[in-house]
Amino acid sequence: MRTFRFVTISLLLMLSTALPWLASMLLTDIFAGLAVLSLFVLTVHGNRISRLERFSLFIFTAFGAATHSATLGVLFGLCIVGWMARPLLGRRLPLSGLAQGSLTIVAGSAMLLVANFALSGTWAWTPGGYGVAFGRMMQDGIVARYLHDHCPQEKLKLCPYRHELPATADEFLWGQSMFNILGRFEGLDPEMSHIVLRSLAEYPAWQAEAALRATGQQLISVATGEGTNGWIPHTYGIIERFVPSQVRMMRAARQQHWEINFDYVNWLHVPVALASMLALLGLLGHAVIRRRFDGLTLLATTVTIALLGNAFICGVISGPHDRYGARMVWVATFVVLIAATRHFGNSEAQEPPGSS
């Protein structure tokens, strides 16, 4: 890619997507989209880059997978689809690349387990267990129904509070709710896991409907800025406990006084994100009609699968949040911009000399 086109794409991404905000926040969200791109390069084009570059991409992809369970789930799903598509794609999807990409999932899982052990002293996939999934089911009304059906027979800690459950998972997990009274994750995890597993078995149709609805809502929840505001009580507690010297500066920041307004930003970011996802489908439809499956089409397919996987994992487990969509959808805009620059570049190359 020519330098001018690369700079143009970079500037458009900075202006029209959440990418600069993701890169500047103390969150792992920036690695979600980048890990998808690095896995693609490592798997599809690993034989065209140096050994040092392959090693660097391997470590980066594994680290990206370890930073968030949803990111690991998306990358794992891409690897599974890659192995399924290998007989159809042949040399376009090298076996060595698929093997390297799959090993990043193993390495990322190991990193995750080691990090959790170092921080919590427990070999656990996610300390806190089923709490996030429990919150989503509570938000959909499934937990209230389970408590209504079982409290007369089961002695559950939540039974006395079954008529006082918060409306959202965020209020339950991070607000001043009965979750704190009952011991948070340490005190409620066995009960939450019990309710999650039992309700999956007892209300399968309701669970399936809720999952489908959550996936659809997550796909269109792409606004920039969620979490970048003054309502972060859990973060306040962590900073006050571990880095008290930073409390005064934190409290004085504009962010903590609700002075960062994303309404104007999202007048541009949300339409661009939604249009980019539609354009991805257009690229894939065009490729099917033309019966051409080149590298760009393979990238567009990869990103489309990643977006669907991200929407399913985040929407079903955590519930739809703009933050989960915004951290991945900028990759769709990136692919569309690549396609646009390639199209106009080819048009210029084919233009006869002397024409205007």
mmCIF file of N, CA, C and O in Angstrom, residues 246-332:
data_model
loop_
_atom_site.group_PDB
_atom_site.id
_atom_site.type_symbol
_atom_site.label_atom_id
_atom_site.label_comp_id
_atom_site.label_asym_id
_atom_site.label_seq_id
_atom_site.Cartn_x
_atom_site.Cartn_y
_atom_site.Cartn_z
ATOM 1 N N GLN A 246 -3.130 8.346 43.770
ATOM 2 C CA GLN A 246 -3.734 8.830 42.529
ATOM 3 C C GLN A 246 -5.180 9.302 42.712
ATOM 4 O O GLN A 246 -5.787 9.805 41.779
ATOM 5 N N VAL A 247 -5.734 9.130 43.914
ATOM 6 C CA VAL A 247 -7.156 9.410 44.119
ATOM 7 C C VAL A 247 -7.484 10.880 43.862
ATOM 8 O O VAL A 247 -8.470 11.207 43.179
ATOM 9 N N ARG A 248 -6.690 11.793 44.395
ATOM 10 C CA ARG A 248 -6.991 13.219 44.236
ATOM 11 C C ARG A 248 -6.994 13.619 42.767
ATOM 12 O O ARG A 248 -7.911 14.321 42.319
ATOM 13 N N MET A 249 -6.002 13.178 42.013
ATOM 14 C CA MET A 249 -5.946 13.521 40.592
ATOM 15 C C MET A 249 -7.079 12.865 39.816
ATOM 16 O O MET A 249 -7.640 13.462 38.892
ATOM 17 N N MET A 250 -7.419 11.638 40.202
ATOM 18 C CA MET A 250 -8.525 10.956 39.533
ATOM 19 C C MET A 250 -9.828 11.723 39.744
ATOM 20 O O MET A 250 -10.591 11.956 38.803
ATOM 21 N N ARG A 251 -10.084 12.119 40.983
ATOM 22 C CA ARG A 251 -11.335 12.820 41.294
ATOM 23 C C ARG A 251 -11.406 14.194 40.627
ATOM 24 O O ARG A 251 -12.496 14.713 40.381
ATOM 25 N N ALA A 252 -10.246 14.781 40.313
ATOM 26 C CA ALA A 252 -10.227 16.110 39.699
ATOM 27 C C ALA A 252 -10.369 16.067 38.178
ATOM 28 O O ALA A 252 -10.595 17.092 37.550
ATOM 29 N N ALA A 253 -10.263 14.878 37.585
ATOM 30 C CA ALA A 253 -10.282 14.767 36.127
ATOM 31 C C ALA A 253 -11.658 15.091 35.558
ATOM 32 O O ALA A 253 -12.692 14.873 36.202
ATOM 33 N N ARG A 254 -11.679 15.605 34.350
ATOM 34 C CA ARG A 254 -12.950 15.922 33.672
ATOM 35 C C ARG A 254 -13.835 14.690 33.550
ATOM 36 O O ARG A 254 -15.059 14.783 33.611
ATOM 37 N N GLN A 255 -13.213 13.545 33.365
ATOM 38 C CA GLN A 255 -13.973 12.309 33.210
ATOM 39 C C GLN A 255 -14.871 12.050 34.408
ATOM 40 O O GLN A 255 -16.008 11.580 34.257
ATOM 41 N N GLN A 256 -14.375 12.343 35.608
ATOM 42 C CA GLN A 256 -15.144 12.064 36.816
ATOM 43 C C GLN A 256 -16.210 13.111 37.104
ATOM 44 O O GLN A 256 -16.999 12.971 38.035
ATOM 45 N N HIS A 257 -16.234 14.187 36.318
ATOM 46 C CA HIS A 257 -17.252 15.237 36.480
ATOM 47 C C HIS A 257 -18.235 15.232 35.304
ATOM 48 O O HIS A 257 -18.897 16.240 35.069
ATOM 49 N N TRP A 258 -18.257 14.146 34.575
ATOM 50 C CA TRP A 258 -19.201 13.967 33.458
ATOM 51 C C TRP A 258 -19.037 15.057 32.404
ATOM 52 O O TRP A 258 -20.020 15.496 31.805
ATOM 53 N N GLU A 259 -17.810 15.483 32.170
ATOM 54 C CA GLU A 259 -17.572 16.580 31.235
ATOM 55 C C GLU A 259 -17.129 16.110 29.852
ATOM 56 O O GLU A 259 -16.795 16.921 28.995
ATOM 57 N N ILE A 260 -17.093 14.793 29.631
ATOM 58 C CA ILE A 260 -16.767 14.271 28.300
ATOM 59 C C ILE A 260 -18.060 13.793 27.658
ATOM 60 O O ILE A 260 -18.674 12.835 28.120
ATOM 61 N N ASN A 261 -18.477 14.485 26.616
ATOM 62 C CA ASN A 261 -19.763 14.216 25.970
ATOM 63 C C ASN A 261 -19.523 13.556 24.612
ATOM 64 O O ASN A 261 -18.886 14.143 23.734
ATOM 65 N N PHE A 262 -20.047 12.353 24.448
ATOM 66 C CA PHE A 262 -19.837 11.611 23.205
ATOM 67 C C PHE A 262 -21.021 11.723 22.238
ATOM 68 O O PHE A 262 -21.011 11.064 21.193
ATOM 69 N N ASP A 263 -22.017 12.533 22.575
ATOM 70 C CA ASP A 263 -23.188 12.634 21.698
ATOM 71 C C ASP A 263 -22.798 13.111 20.300
ATOM 72 O O ASP A 263 -23.238 12.544 19.287
ATOM 73 N N TYR A 264 -21.982 14.147 20.240
ATOM 74 C CA TYR A 264 -21.598 14.687 18.933
ATOM 75 C C TYR A 264 -20.698 13.706 18.189
ATOM 76 O O TYR A 264 -20.806 13.549 16.968
ATOM 77 N N VAL A 265 -19.811 13.031 18.909
ATOM 78 C CA VAL A 265 -18.931 12.044 18.288
ATOM 79 C C VAL A 265 -19.753 10.921 17.658
ATOM 80 O O VAL A 265 -19.488 10.489 16.531
ATOM 81 N N ASN A 266 -20.791 10.483 18.357
ATOM 82 C CA ASN A 266 -21.557 9.337 17.882
ATOM 83 C C ASN A 266 -22.512 9.679 16.750
ATOM 84 O O ASN A 266 -23.043 8.763 16.106
ATOM 85 N N TRP A 267 -22.760 10.961 16.509
ATOM 86 C CA TRP A 267 -23.496 11.321 15.301
ATOM 87 C C TRP A 267 -22.755 10.845 14.062
ATOM 88 O O TRP A 267 -23.372 10.558 13.028
ATOM 89 N N LEU A 268 -21.445 10.737 14.159
ATOM 90 C CA LEU A 268 -20.634 10.233 13.056
ATOM 91 C C LEU A 268 -20.263 8.765 13.245
ATOM 92 O O LEU A 268 -20.409 7.950 12.333
ATOM 93 N N HIS A 269 -19.817 8.399 14.448
ATOM 94 C CA HIS A 269 -19.290 7.057 14.667
ATOM 95 C C HIS A 269 -20.338 5.966 14.468
ATOM 96 O O HIS A 269 -20.039 4.926 13.862
ATOM 97 N N VAL A 270 -21.539 6.154 14.981
ATOM 98 C CA VAL A 270 -22.549 5.098 14.886
ATOM 99 C C VAL A 270 -22.972 4.850 13.433
ATOM 100 O O VAL A 270 -22.981 3.695 12.984
ATOM 101 N N PRO A 271 -23.318 5.895 12.647
ATOM 102 C CA PRO A 271 -23.657 5.628 11.239
ATOM 103 C C PRO A 271 -22.511 4.989 10.459
ATOM 104 O O PRO A 271 -22.736 4.108 9.625
ATOM 105 N N VAL A 272 -21.281 5.426 10.726
ATOM 106 C CA VAL A 272 -20.134 4.841 10.021
ATOM 107 C C VAL A 272 -19.997 3.361 10.373
ATOM 108 O O VAL A 272 -19.750 2.520 9.496
ATOM 109 N N ALA A 273 -20.161 3.028 11.655
ATOM 110 C CA ALA A 273 -20.033 1.635 12.079
ATOM 111 C C ALA A 273 -21.105 0.757 11.429
ATOM 112 O O ALA A 273 -20.808 -0.326 10.900
ATOM 113 N N LEU A 274 -22.348 1.200 11.478
ATOM 114 C CA LEU A 274 -23.430 0.409 10.894
ATOM 115 C C LEU A 274 -23.279 0.292 9.385
ATOM 116 O O LEU A 274 -23.490 -0.785 8.807
ATOM 117 N N ALA A 275 -22.897 1.393 8.728
ATOM 118 C CA ALA A 275 -22.695 1.362 7.278
ATOM 119 C C ALA A 275 -21.530 0.448 6.907
ATOM 120 O O ALA A 275 -21.567 -0.235 5.873
ATOM 121 N N SER A 276 -20.507 0.419 7.736
ATOM 122 C CA SER A 276 -19.352 -0.438 7.457
ATOM 123 C C SER A 276 -19.745 -1.913 7.499
ATOM 124 O O SER A 276 -19.289 -2.715 6.665
ATOM 125 N N MET A 277 -20.581 -2.290 8.470
ATOM 126 C CA MET A 277 -21.016 -3.686 8.535
ATOM 127 C C MET A 277 -21.864 -4.050 7.317
ATOM 128 O O MET A 277 -21.741 -5.158 6.771
ATOM 129 N N LEU A 278 -22.717 -3.129 6.880
ATOM 130 C CA LEU A 278 -23.503 -3.384 5.673
ATOM 131 C C LEU A 278 -22.605 -3.476 4.450
ATOM 132 O O LEU A 278 -22.817 -4.311 3.562
ATOM 133 N N ALA A 279 -21.579 -2.617 4.394
ATOM 134 C CA ALA A 279 -20.648 -2.645 3.263
ATOM 135 C C ALA A 279 -19.872 -3.956 3.224
ATOM 136 O O ALA A 279 -19.562 -4.467 2.138
ATOM 137 N N LEU A 280 -19.560 -4.513 4.398
ATOM 138 C CA LEU A 280 -18.897 -5.820 4.436
ATOM 139 C C LEU A 280 -19.756 -6.884 3.756
ATOM 140 O O LEU A 280 -19.262 -7.700 2.971
ATOM 141 N N LEU A 281 -21.050 -6.857 4.071
ATOM 142 C CA LEU A 281 -21.956 -7.805 3.426
ATOM 143 C C LEU A 281 -22.004 -7.572 1.925
ATOM 144 O O LEU A 281 -22.084 -8.522 1.137
ATOM 145 N N GLY A 282 -21.933 -6.297 1.533
ATOM 146 C CA GLY A 282 -21.896 -5.981 0.115
ATOM 147 C C GLY A 282 -20.653 -6.529 -0.562
ATOM 148 O O GLY A 282 -20.720 -7.060 -1.688
ATOM 149 N N LEU A 283 -19.507 -6.407 0.097
ATOM 150 C CA LEU A 283 -18.268 -6.964 -0.454
ATOM 151 C C LEU A 283 -18.376 -8.475 -0.643
ATOM 152 O O LEU A 283 -17.964 -9.020 -1.675
ATOM 153 N N LEU A 284 -18.941 -9.146 0.361
ATOM 154 C CA LEU A 284 -19.077 -10.596 0.268
ATOM 155 C C LEU A 284 -20.072 -10.989 -0.826
ATOM 156 O O LEU A 284 -19.840 -11.944 -1.570
ATOM 157 N N GLY A 285 -21.180 -10.243 -0.930
ATOM 158 C CA GLY A 285 -22.148 -10.516 -1.991
ATOM 159 C C GLY A 285 -21.548 -10.316 -3.371
ATOM 160 O O GLY A 285 -21.785 -11.114 -4.294
ATOM 161 N N HIS A 286 -20.771 -9.255 -3.528
ATOM 162 C CA HIS A 286 -20.096 -8.986 -4.805
ATOM 163 C C HIS A 286 -19.129 -10.118 -5.153
ATOM 164 O O HIS A 286 -19.054 -10.534 -6.314
ATOM 165 N N ALA A 287 -18.411 -10.612 -4.147
ATOM 166 C CA ALA A 287 -17.463 -11.704 -4.390
ATOM 167 C C ALA A 287 -18.178 -12.974 -4.825
ATOM 168 O O ALA A 287 -17.697 -13.711 -5.701
ATOM 169 N N VAL A 288 -19.334 -13.245 -4.221
ATOM 170 C CA VAL A 288 -20.099 -14.435 -4.597
ATOM 171 C C VAL A 288 -20.604 -14.318 -6.029
ATOM 172 O O VAL A 288 -20.515 -15.269 -6.824
ATOM 173 N N ILE A 289 -21.117 -13.135 -6.380
ATOM 174 C CA ILE A 289 -21.641 -12.928 -7.735
ATOM 175 C C ILE A 289 -20.530 -13.062 -8.776
ATOM 176 O O ILE A 289 -20.700 -13.679 -9.827
ATOM 177 N N ARG A 290 -19.369 -12.450 -8.450
ATOM 178 C CA ARG A 290 -18.240 -12.494 -9.384
ATOM 179 C C ARG A 290 -17.444 -13.800 -9.291
ATOM 180 O O ARG A 290 -16.535 -14.023 -10.086
ATOM 181 N N ARG A 291 -17.774 -14.625 -8.309
ATOM 182 C CA ARG A 291 -17.065 -15.885 -8.081
ATOM 183 C C ARG A 291 -15.565 -15.654 -7.930
ATOM 184 O O ARG A 291 -14.741 -16.368 -8.497
ATOM 185 N N ARG A 292 -15.248 -14.633 -7.154
ATOM 186 C CA ARG A 292 -13.845 -14.304 -6.916
ATOM 187 C C ARG A 292 -13.604 -14.256 -5.416
ATOM 188 O O ARG A 292 -14.226 -13.482 -4.702
ATOM 189 N N PHE A 293 -12.676 -15.088 -4.961
ATOM 190 C CA PHE A 293 -12.389 -15.155 -3.531
ATOM 191 C C PHE A 293 -10.913 -14.838 -3.329
ATOM 192 O O PHE A 293 -10.084 -15.715 -3.120
ATOM 193 N N ASP A 294 -10.588 -13.555 -3.412
ATOM 194 C CA ASP A 294 -9.205 -13.121 -3.269
ATOM 195 C C ASP A 294 -8.895 -12.836 -1.801
ATOM 196 O O ASP A 294 -9.699 -13.095 -0.899
ATOM 197 N N GLY A 295 -7.708 -12.270 -1.553
ATOM 198 C CA GLY A 295 -7.281 -11.997 -0.179
ATOM 199 C C GLY A 295 -8.176 -11.020 0.541
ATOM 200 O O GLY A 295 -8.452 -11.176 1.746
ATOM 201 N N LEU A 296 -8.668 -10.007 -0.166
ATOM 202 C CA LEU A 296 -9.545 -9.024 0.461
ATOM 203 C C LEU A 296 -10.873 -9.656 0.865
ATOM 204 O O LEU A 296 -11.408 -9.370 1.937
ATOM 205 N N THR A 297 -11.394 -10.527 0.011
ATOM 206 C CA THR A 297 -12.642 -11.217 0.352
ATOM 207 C C THR A 297 -12.449 -12.120 1.562
ATOM 208 O O THR A 297 -13.322 -12.216 2.430
ATOM 209 N N LEU A 298 -11.291 -12.772 1.628
ATOM 210 C CA LEU A 298 -11.006 -13.626 2.784
ATOM 211 C C LEU A 298 -10.911 -12.796 4.058
ATOM 212 O O LEU A 298 -11.403 -13.209 5.115
ATOM 213 N N LEU A 299 -10.302 -11.614 3.969
ATOM 214 C CA LEU A 299 -10.233 -10.722 5.129
ATOM 215 C C LEU A 299 -11.626 -10.252 5.528
ATOM 216 O O LEU A 299 -11.972 -10.229 6.721
ATOM 217 N N ALA A 300 -12.446 -9.861 4.548
ATOM 218 C CA ALA A 300 -13.811 -9.414 4.842
ATOM 219 C C ALA A 300 -14.626 -10.532 5.486
ATOM 220 O O ALA A 300 -15.413 -10.290 6.419
ATOM 221 N N THR A 301 -14.432 -11.763 5.021
ATOM 222 C CA THR A 301 -15.129 -12.905 5.613
ATOM 223 C C THR A 301 -14.688 -13.119 7.051
ATOM 224 O O THR A 301 -15.513 -13.357 7.949
ATOM 225 N N THR A 302 -13.381 -13.027 7.283
ATOM 226 C CA THR A 302 -12.842 -13.194 8.637
ATOM 227 C C THR A 302 -13.420 -12.166 9.586
ATOM 228 O O THR A 302 -13.847 -12.494 10.710
ATOM 229 N N VAL A 303 -13.452 -10.914 9.168
ATOM 230 C CA VAL A 303 -13.949 -9.842 10.034
ATOM 231 C C VAL A 303 -15.450 -10.007 10.273
ATOM 232 O O VAL A 303 -15.944 -9.767 11.384
ATOM 233 N N THR A 304 -16.196 -10.421 9.254
ATOM 234 C CA THR A 304 -17.634 -10.640 9.421
ATOM 235 C C THR A 304 -17.902 -11.736 10.457
ATOM 236 O O THR A 304 -18.751 -11.576 11.345
ATOM 237 N N ILE A 305 -17.160 -12.829 10.362
ATOM 238 C CA ILE A 305 -17.311 -13.910 11.340
ATOM 239 C C ILE A 305 -16.924 -13.425 12.734
ATOM 240 O O ILE A 305 -17.570 -13.758 13.735
ATOM 241 N N ALA A 306 -15.854 -12.613 12.808
ATOM 242 C CA ALA A 306 -15.417 -12.085 14.105
ATOM 243 C C ALA A 306 -16.483 -11.189 14.717
ATOM 244 O O ALA A 306 -16.740 -11.249 15.932
ATOM 245 N N LEU A 307 -17.134 -10.366 13.904
ATOM 246 C CA LEU A 307 -18.190 -9.482 14.408
ATOM 247 C C LEU A 307 -19.376 -10.295 14.920
ATOM 248 O O LEU A 307 -19.936 -9.990 15.980
ATOM 249 N N LEU A 308 -19.762 -11.306 14.178
ATOM 250 C CA LEU A 308 -20.878 -12.157 14.613
ATOM 251 C C LEU A 308 -20.511 -12.914 15.888
ATOM 252 O O LEU A 308 -21.323 -13.024 16.814
ATOM 253 N N GLY A 309 -19.290 -13.451 15.930
ATOM 254 C CA GLY A 309 -18.859 -14.169 17.121
ATOM 255 C C GLY A 309 -18.778 -13.264 18.331
ATOM 256 O O GLY A 309 -19.191 -13.642 19.440
ATOM 257 N N ASN A 310 -18.264 -12.057 18.145
ATOM 258 C CA ASN A 310 -18.174 -11.094 19.238
ATOM 259 C C ASN A 310 -19.561 -10.720 19.751
ATOM 260 O O ASN A 310 -19.780 -10.644 20.969
ATOM 261 N N ALA A 311 -20.501 -10.511 18.832
ATOM 262 C CA ALA A 311 -21.868 -10.161 19.231
ATOM 263 C C ALA A 311 -22.518 -11.290 20.004
ATOM 264 O O ALA A 311 -23.216 -11.065 21.005
ATOM 265 N N PHE A 312 -22.290 -12.525 19.560
ATOM 266 C CA PHE A 312 -22.888 -13.671 20.246
ATOM 267 C C PHE A 312 -22.284 -13.850 21.637
ATOM 268 O O PHE A 312 -23.011 -13.970 22.628
ATOM 269 N N ILE A 313 -20.963 -13.867 21.721
ATOM 270 C CA ILE A 313 -20.303 -14.126 23.006
ATOM 271 C C ILE A 313 -20.612 -13.026 24.011
ATOM 272 O O ILE A 313 -21.010 -13.294 25.151
ATOM 273 N N CYS A 314 -20.427 -11.774 23.589
ATOM 274 C CA CYS A 314 -20.633 -10.667 24.522
ATOM 275 C C CYS A 314 -22.105 -10.464 24.845
ATOM 276 O O CYS A 314 -22.475 -10.238 26.000
ATOM 277 N N GLY A 315 -22.955 -10.541 23.820
ATOM 278 C CA GLY A 315 -24.376 -10.318 24.045
ATOM 279 C C GLY A 315 -25.007 -11.373 24.924
ATOM 280 O O GLY A 315 -25.784 -11.074 25.830
ATOM 281 N N VAL A 316 -24.650 -12.647 24.684
ATOM 282 C CA VAL A 316 -25.272 -13.747 25.417
ATOM 283 C C VAL A 316 -24.721 -13.846 26.838
ATOM 284 O O VAL A 316 -25.472 -14.072 27.789
ATOM 285 N N ILE A 317 -23.429 -13.665 26.995
ATOM 286 C CA ILE A 317 -22.839 -13.854 28.315
ATOM 287 C C ILE A 317 -22.955 -12.595 29.174
ATOM 288 O O ILE A 317 -23.394 -12.657 30.326
ATOM 289 N N SER A 318 -22.585 -11.448 28.614
ATOM 290 C CA SER A 318 -22.560 -10.219 29.415
ATOM 291 C C SER A 318 -23.773 -9.330 29.215
ATOM 292 O O SER A 318 -24.011 -8.436 30.014
ATOM 293 N N GLY A 319 -24.507 -9.541 28.125
ATOM 294 C CA GLY A 319 -25.582 -8.633 27.783
ATOM 295 C C GLY A 319 -25.058 -7.554 26.847
ATOM 296 O O GLY A 319 -23.870 -7.195 26.897
ATOM 297 N N PRO A 320 -25.906 -7.012 25.971
ATOM 298 C CA PRO A 320 -25.458 -6.029 24.983
ATOM 299 C C PRO A 320 -24.920 -4.753 25.633
ATOM 300 O O PRO A 320 -25.549 -4.187 26.517
ATOM 301 N N HIS A 321 -23.740 -4.328 25.182
ATOM 302 C CA HIS A 321 -23.127 -3.078 25.614
ATOM 303 C C HIS A 321 -22.451 -2.424 24.413
ATOM 304 O O HIS A 321 -21.812 -3.110 23.606
ATOM 305 N N ASP A 322 -22.571 -1.114 24.318
ATOM 306 C CA ASP A 322 -21.914 -0.398 23.225
ATOM 307 C C ASP A 322 -20.410 -0.603 23.235
ATOM 308 O O ASP A 322 -19.770 -0.672 22.188
ATOM 309 N N ARG A 323 -19.845 -0.701 24.419
ATOM 310 C CA ARG A 323 -18.392 -0.870 24.524
ATOM 311 C C ARG A 323 -17.920 -2.124 23.799
ATOM 312 O O ARG A 323 -16.894 -2.118 23.110
ATOM 313 N N TYR A 324 -18.656 -3.221 23.920
ATOM 314 C CA TYR A 324 -18.246 -4.475 23.293
ATOM 315 C C TYR A 324 -18.336 -4.403 21.768
ATOM 316 O O TYR A 324 -17.551 -5.046 21.066
ATOM 317 N N GLY A 325 -19.294 -3.648 21.264
ATOM 318 C CA GLY A 325 -19.405 -3.505 19.817
ATOM 319 C C GLY A 325 -18.381 -2.544 19.255
ATOM 320 O O GLY A 325 -17.755 -2.808 18.217
ATOM 321 N N ALA A 326 -18.174 -1.409 19.934
ATOM 322 C CA ALA A 326 -17.255 -0.390 19.436
ATOM 323 C C ALA A 326 -15.822 -0.894 19.361
ATOM 324 O O ALA A 326 -15.053 -0.492 18.489
ATOM 325 N N ARG A 327 -15.446 -1.784 20.267
ATOM 326 C CA ARG A 327 -14.055 -2.236 20.283
ATOM 327 C C ARG A 327 -13.728 -3.167 19.130
ATOM 328 O O ARG A 327 -12.556 -3.440 18.857
ATOM 329 N N MET A 328 -14.746 -3.675 18.420
ATOM 330 C CA MET A 328 -14.502 -4.593 17.314
ATOM 331 C C MET A 328 -14.910 -4.010 15.959
ATOM 332 O O MET A 328 -14.274 -4.294 14.940
ATOM 333 N N VAL A 329 -15.922 -3.141 15.920
ATOM 334 C CA VAL A 329 -16.507 -2.756 14.643
ATOM 335 C C VAL A 329 -15.589 -1.856 13.818
ATOM 336 O O VAL A 329 -15.739 -1.754 12.596
ATOM 337 N N TRP A 330 -14.604 -1.211 14.447
ATOM 338 C CA TRP A 330 -13.692 -0.371 13.667
ATOM 339 C C TRP A 330 -12.926 -1.199 12.643
ATOM 340 O O TRP A 330 -12.495 -0.663 11.596
ATOM 341 N N VAL A 331 -12.771 -2.497 12.882
ATOM 342 C CA VAL A 331 -12.072 -3.347 11.921
ATOM 343 C C VAL A 331 -12.882 -3.453 10.628
ATOM 344 O O VAL A 331 -12.314 -3.544 9.530
ATOM 345 N N ALA A 332 -14.214 -3.443 10.740
ATOM 346 C CA ALA A 332 -15.057 -3.452 9.544
ATOM 347 C C ALA A 332 -14.813 -2.199 8.721
ATOM 348 O O ALA A 332 -14.690 -2.254 7.486
#
